[in-house]
Short mmCIF file of C-alpha atoms and ligand atoms in Angstrom, two decimals:
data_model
loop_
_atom_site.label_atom_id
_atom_site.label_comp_id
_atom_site.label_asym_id
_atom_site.label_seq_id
_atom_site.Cartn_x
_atom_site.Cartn_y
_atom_site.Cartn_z
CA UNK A 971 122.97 89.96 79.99
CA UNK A 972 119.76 91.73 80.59
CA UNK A 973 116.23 90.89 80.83
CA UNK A 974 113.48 93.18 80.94
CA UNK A 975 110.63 91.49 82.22
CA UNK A 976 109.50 94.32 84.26
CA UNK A 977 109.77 97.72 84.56
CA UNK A 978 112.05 98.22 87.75
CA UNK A 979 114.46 95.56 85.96
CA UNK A 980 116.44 98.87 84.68
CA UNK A 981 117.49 101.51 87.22
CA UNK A 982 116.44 105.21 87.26
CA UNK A 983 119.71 105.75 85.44
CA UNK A 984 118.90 103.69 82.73
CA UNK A 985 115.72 105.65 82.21
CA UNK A 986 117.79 108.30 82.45
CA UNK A 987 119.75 107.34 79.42
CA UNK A 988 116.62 105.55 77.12
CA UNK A 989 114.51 108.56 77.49
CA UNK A 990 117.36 110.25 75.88
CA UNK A 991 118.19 108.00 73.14
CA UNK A 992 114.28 107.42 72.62
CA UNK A 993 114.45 111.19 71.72
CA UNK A 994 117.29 110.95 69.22
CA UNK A 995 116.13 107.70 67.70
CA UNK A 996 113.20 109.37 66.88
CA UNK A 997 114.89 112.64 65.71
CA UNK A 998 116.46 110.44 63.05
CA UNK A 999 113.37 108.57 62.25
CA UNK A 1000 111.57 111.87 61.75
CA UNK A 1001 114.60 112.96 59.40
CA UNK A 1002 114.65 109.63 56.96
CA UNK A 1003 118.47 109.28 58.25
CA UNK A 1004 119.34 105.73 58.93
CA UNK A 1005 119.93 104.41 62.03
CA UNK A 1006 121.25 100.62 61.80
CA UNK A 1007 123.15 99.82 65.04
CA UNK A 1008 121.49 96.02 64.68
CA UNK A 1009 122.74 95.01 61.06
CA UNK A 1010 122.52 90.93 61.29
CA UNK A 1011 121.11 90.72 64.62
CA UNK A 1012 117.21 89.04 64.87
CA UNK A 1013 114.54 89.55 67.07
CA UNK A 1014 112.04 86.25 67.99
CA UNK A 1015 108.78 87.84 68.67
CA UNK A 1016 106.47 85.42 70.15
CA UNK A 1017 102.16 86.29 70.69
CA UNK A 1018 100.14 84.04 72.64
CA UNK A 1019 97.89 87.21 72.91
CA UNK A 1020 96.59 89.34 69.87
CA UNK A 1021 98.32 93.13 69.20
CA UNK A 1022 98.36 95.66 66.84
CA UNK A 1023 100.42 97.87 68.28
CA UNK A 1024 103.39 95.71 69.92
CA UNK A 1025 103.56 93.58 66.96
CA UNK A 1026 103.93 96.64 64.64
CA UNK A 1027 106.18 98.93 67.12
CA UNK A 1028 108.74 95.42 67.37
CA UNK A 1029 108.81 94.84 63.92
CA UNK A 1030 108.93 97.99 62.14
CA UNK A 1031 111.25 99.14 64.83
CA UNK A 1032 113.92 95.98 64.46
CA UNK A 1033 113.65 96.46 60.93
CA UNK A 1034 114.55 100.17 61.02
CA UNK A 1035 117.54 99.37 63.46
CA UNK A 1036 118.73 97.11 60.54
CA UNK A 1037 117.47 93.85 61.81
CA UNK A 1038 115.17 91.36 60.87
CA UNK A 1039 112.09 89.48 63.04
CA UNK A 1040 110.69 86.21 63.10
CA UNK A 1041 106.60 86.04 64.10
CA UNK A 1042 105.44 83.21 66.50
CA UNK A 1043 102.02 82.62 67.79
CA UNK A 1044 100.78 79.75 69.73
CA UNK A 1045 98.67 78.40 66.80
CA UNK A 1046 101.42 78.22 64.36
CA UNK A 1047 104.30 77.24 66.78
CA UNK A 1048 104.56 73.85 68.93
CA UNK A 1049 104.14 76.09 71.83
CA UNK A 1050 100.38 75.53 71.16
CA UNK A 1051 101.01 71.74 71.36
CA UNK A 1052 102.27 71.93 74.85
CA UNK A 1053 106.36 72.23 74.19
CA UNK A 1054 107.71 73.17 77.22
CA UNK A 1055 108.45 76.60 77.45
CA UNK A 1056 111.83 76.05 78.61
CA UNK A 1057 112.61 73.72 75.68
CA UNK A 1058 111.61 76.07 73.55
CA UNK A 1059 113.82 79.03 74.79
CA UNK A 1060 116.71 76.59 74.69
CA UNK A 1061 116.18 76.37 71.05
CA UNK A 1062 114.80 79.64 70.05
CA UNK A 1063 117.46 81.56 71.68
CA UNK A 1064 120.29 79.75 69.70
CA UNK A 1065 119.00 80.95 66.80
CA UNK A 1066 118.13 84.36 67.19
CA UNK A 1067 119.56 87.53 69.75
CA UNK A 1068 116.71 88.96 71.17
CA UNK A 1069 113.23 87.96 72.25
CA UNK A 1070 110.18 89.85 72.77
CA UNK A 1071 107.12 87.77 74.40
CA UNK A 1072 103.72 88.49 75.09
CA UNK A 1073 102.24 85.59 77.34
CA UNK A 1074 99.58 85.03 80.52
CA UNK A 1075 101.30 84.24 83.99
CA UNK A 1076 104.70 86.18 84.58
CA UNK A 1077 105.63 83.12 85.42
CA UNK A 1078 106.31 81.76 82.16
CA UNK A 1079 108.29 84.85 80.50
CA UNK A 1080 110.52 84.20 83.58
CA UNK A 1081 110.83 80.21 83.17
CA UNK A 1082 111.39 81.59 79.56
CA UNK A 1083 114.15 84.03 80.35
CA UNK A 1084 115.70 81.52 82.49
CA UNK A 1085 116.38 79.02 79.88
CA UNK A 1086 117.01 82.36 77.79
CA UNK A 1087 120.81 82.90 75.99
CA UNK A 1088 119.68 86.13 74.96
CA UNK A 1089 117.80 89.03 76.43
CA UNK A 1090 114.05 88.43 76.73
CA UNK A 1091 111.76 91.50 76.77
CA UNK A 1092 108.20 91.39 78.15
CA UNK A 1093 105.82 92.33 75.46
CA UNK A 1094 102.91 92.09 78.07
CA UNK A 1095 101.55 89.67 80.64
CA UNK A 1096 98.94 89.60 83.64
CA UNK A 1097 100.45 91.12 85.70
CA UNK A 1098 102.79 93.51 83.70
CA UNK A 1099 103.62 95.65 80.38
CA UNK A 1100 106.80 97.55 80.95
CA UNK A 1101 106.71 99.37 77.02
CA UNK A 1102 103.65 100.42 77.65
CA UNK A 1103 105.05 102.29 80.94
CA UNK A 1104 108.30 103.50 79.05
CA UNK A 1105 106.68 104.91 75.78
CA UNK A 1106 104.00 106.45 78.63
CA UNK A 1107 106.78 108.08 80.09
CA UNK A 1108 108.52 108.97 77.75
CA UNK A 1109 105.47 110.90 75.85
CA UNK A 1110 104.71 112.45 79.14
CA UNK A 1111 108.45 113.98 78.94
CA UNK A 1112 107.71 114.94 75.62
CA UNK A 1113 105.09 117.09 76.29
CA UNK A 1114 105.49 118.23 79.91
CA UNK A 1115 109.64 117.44 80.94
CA UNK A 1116 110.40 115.42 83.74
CA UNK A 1117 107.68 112.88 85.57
CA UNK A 1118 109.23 113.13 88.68
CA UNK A 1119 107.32 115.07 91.59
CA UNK A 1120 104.24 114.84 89.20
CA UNK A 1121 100.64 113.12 89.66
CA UNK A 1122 98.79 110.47 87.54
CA UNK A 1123 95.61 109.12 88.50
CA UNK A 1124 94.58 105.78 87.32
CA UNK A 1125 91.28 105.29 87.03
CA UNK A 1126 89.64 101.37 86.49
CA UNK A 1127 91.34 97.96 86.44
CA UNK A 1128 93.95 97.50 88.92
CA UNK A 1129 95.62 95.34 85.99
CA UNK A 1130 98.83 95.19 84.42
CA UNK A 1131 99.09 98.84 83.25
CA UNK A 1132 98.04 99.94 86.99
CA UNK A 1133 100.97 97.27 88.18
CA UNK A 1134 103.73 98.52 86.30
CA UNK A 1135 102.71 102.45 86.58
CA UNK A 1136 103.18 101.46 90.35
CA UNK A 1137 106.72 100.16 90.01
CA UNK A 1138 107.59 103.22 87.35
CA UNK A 1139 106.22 105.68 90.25
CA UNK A 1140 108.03 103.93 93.24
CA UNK A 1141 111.22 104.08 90.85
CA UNK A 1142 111.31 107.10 88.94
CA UNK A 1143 109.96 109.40 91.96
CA UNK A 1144 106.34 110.52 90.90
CA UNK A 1145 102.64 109.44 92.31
CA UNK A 1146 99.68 107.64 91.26
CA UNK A 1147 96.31 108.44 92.63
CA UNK A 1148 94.45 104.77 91.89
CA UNK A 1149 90.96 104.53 92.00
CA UNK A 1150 89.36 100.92 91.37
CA UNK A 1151 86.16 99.65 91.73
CA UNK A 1152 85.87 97.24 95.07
CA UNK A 1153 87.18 93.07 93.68
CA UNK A 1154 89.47 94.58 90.98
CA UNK A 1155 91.90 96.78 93.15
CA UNK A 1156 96.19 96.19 92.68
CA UNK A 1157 98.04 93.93 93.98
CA UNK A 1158 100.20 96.32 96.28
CA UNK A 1159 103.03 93.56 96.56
CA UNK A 1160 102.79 92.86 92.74
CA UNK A 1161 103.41 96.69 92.00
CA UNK A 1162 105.62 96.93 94.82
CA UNK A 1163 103.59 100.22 95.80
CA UNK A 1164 105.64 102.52 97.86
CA UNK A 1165 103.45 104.50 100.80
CA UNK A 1166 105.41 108.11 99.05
CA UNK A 1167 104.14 106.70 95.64
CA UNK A 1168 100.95 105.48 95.73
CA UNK A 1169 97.14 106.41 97.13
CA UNK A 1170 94.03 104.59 96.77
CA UNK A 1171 90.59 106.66 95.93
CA UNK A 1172 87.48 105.08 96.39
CA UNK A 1173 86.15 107.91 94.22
CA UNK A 1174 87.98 107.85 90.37
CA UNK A 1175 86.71 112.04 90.84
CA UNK A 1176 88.68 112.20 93.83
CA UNK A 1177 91.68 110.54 92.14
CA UNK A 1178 91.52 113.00 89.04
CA UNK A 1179 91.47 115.79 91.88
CA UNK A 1180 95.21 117.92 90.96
CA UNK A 1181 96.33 114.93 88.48
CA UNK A 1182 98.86 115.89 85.79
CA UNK A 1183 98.00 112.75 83.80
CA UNK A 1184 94.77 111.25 83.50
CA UNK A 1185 95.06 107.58 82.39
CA UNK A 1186 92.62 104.29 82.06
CA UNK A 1187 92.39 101.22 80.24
CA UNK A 1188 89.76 98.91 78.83
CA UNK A 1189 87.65 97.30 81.71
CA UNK A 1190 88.52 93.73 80.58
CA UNK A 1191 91.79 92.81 80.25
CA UNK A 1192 92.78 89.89 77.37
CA UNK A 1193 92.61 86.43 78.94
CA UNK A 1194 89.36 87.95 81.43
CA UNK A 1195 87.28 87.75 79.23
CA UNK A 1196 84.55 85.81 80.64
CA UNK A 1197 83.77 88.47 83.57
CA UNK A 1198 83.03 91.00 81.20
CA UNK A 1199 79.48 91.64 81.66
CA UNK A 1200 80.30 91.24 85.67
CA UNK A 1201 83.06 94.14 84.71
CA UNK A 1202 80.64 96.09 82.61
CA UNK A 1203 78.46 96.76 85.75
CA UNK A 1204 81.28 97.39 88.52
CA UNK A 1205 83.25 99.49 86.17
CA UNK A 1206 80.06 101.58 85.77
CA UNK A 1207 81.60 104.62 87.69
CA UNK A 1208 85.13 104.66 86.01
CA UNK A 1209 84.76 106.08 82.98
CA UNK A 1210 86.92 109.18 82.38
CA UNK A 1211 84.91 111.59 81.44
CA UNK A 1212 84.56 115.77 80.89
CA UNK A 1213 84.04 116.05 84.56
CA UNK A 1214 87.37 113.78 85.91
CA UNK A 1215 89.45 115.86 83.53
CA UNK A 1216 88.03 119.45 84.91
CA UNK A 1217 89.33 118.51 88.17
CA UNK A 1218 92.43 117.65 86.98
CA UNK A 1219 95.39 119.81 86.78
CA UNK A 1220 94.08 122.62 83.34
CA UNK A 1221 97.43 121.38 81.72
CA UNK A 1222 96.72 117.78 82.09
CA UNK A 1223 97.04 115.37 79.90
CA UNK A 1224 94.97 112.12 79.06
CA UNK A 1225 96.54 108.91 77.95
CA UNK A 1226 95.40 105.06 77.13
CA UNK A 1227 96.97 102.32 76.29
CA UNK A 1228 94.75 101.45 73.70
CA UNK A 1229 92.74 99.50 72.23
CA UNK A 1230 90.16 101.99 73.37
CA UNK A 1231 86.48 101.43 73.89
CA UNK A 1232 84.79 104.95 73.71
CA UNK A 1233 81.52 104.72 75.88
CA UNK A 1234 83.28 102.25 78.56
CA UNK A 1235 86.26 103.09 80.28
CA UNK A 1236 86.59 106.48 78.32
CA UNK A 1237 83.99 109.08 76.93
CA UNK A 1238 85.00 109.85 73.08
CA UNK A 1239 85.11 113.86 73.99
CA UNK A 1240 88.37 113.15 76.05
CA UNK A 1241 90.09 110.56 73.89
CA UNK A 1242 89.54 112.44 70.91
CA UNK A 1243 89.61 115.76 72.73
CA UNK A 1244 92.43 118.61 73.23
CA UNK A 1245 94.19 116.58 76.00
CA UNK A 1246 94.42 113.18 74.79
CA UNK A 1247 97.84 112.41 73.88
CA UNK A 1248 96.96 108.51 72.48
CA UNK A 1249 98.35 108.67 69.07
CA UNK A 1250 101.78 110.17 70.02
CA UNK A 1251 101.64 107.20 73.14
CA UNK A 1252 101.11 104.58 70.29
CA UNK A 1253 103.96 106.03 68.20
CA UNK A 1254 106.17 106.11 70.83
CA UNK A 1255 105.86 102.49 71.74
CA UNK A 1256 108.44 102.06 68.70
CA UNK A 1257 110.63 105.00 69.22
CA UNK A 1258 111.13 103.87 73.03
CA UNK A 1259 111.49 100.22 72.26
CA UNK A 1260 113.90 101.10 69.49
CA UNK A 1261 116.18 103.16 72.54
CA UNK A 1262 115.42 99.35 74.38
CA UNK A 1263 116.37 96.89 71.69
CA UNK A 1264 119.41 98.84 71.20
CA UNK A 1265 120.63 99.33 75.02
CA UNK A 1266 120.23 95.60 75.55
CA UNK A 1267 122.26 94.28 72.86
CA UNK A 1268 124.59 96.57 72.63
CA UNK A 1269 124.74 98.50 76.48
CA UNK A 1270 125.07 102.10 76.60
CA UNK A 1271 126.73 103.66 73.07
CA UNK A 1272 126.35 107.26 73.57
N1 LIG B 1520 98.92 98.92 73.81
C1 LIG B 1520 99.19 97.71 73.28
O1 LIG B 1520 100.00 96.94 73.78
O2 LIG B 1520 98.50 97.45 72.13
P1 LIG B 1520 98.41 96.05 71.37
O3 LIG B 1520 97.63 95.11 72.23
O4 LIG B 1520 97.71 96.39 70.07
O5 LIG B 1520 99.80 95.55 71.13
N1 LIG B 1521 95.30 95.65 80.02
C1 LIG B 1521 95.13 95.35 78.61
C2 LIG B 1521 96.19 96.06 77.81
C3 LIG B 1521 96.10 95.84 76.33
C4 LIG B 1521 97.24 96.47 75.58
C5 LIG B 1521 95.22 93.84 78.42
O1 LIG B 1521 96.04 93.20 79.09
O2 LIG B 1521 94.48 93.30 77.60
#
């Protein structure tokens, strides 16, 4: 059984194949022509952080497989009344065959996983948010073919998204220019930043310098927020902007997360300009976790 609680848990292989099935998945999807490898089999998803996207991308996707999905959240679950998380994975993973969770510390989607009889995907914590990375990559192959060799430059939080670019870089053999403000850079052991891989920019311009892939996220992470007017003045500088994307490769493209705040961490002229990929990244996020839901219950079928 497989877990994937972070984004080197699957092999360069396994990339290999999921960028691949992504693209068929979505071939079908595009074509109305069913695709229902999951008939019977139900996904837990459980929030202890808000979403629009993951929520959506998990259940339309499980659906379209031919599953079904049951939605937790803290308030309407005992795990807001302090049930142990490893009582409940005992229970909820008797009852159900796959699990997505989006939580705080790591440390709990890995107690959870532990007590876990089914595979437990990481829907995003802290420190991590591995579908972010694969629908990222897999957009980026979309539009451009293969990541490896290539550049992206990070610009603002060294947060989860920074983290698990890191371990996708170190892994799939491309390199991320970082630039962070001083207090808020990665956590180099955390993203298990290779010295071929990774490069730290004290300057986000300098960072953008030769980039094939501009990328950011929002300045205050969910479950930070109260240092967000401390993060509203060090993130000052790291806005992507016109001038971070001249410097940048002429081909390259810009990509978020999202949600986006226009004015912060990105100027609206590049998210809704000619390079911004966003919307495709957002679909993606189901297409990709579709290719995911599908390898870890049933393995490798093409
Ligand atoms: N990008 C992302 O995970 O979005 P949500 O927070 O809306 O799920
Ligand atoms: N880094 C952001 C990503 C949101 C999808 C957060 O953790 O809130």
């Amino acid at each position: 059984m497989k877990h994937y609680l972070q984004f080197n848990d699957l092999s360069a292989d396994e990339y290999t194949y999921l960028f691949e099935r992504a693209a068929l998945i979505k071939k079908k999807f595009k074509a109305y022509e069913k695709h229902h490898p999951l008939v019977d089999r139900t996904l837990a998803m459980i929030f202890e952080k808000a979403s629009t996207r993951t929520r959506v991308s998990f259940e339309a996707g499980m659906y379209q497989l031919g599953g079904s999905v049951v939605h937790l959240t803290t308030g309407d679950s005992q795990l807001g009344r302090a049930e142990p998380i490893e009582d409940s994975a005992k229970v909820i993973s008797r009852m159900v065959d796959l699990v997505m969770i989006r939580t705080y510390e790591q440390s709990k989607i890995e107690s959870f996983a532990a007590n876990s009889r089914v595979p437990v995907i990481n829907g995003l914590t802290n420190e991590y948010h591995p579908c972010q990375i694969l629908a990222d990559i897999f957009t980026f192959i979309e539009h451009r073919g293969s990541i490896a060799g290539k550049t992206v430059a990070w610009v603002g939080d060294g947060n989860n998204m920074a983290n698990t670019w890191l371990q996708a870089a170190a892994l799939l053999g491309f390199k991320v220019h970082v630039s962070t403000p001083r207090g808020y850079e990665v956590d180099e052991k955390l993203a298990g930043a290779t010295a071929g891989s990774y490069q730290f920019f004290s300057d986000p311009l300098e960072a953008c310098k030769g980039a094939d892939l501009v990328t950011t996220d929002v300045w205050t992470s969910m479950g930070y927020e109260a240092e967000n007017e401390a993060r509203k003045k060090a993130f000052a500088d790291w806005r992507v902007d016109a001038e971070m994307m001249a410097v940048a490769r002429p081909d390259a493209l810009f990509m978020h997360c999202l949600p986006a705040h226009r004015g912060e961490e990105v100027e609206a002229d590049v998210i809704d300009g000619p390079q911004s990929v966003v919307w495709d990244e957002a679909e993606n996020r189901m297409h990709a976790q579709k290719a995911l839901m599908e390898y870890l219950l049933l393995g490798k079928v093409a």
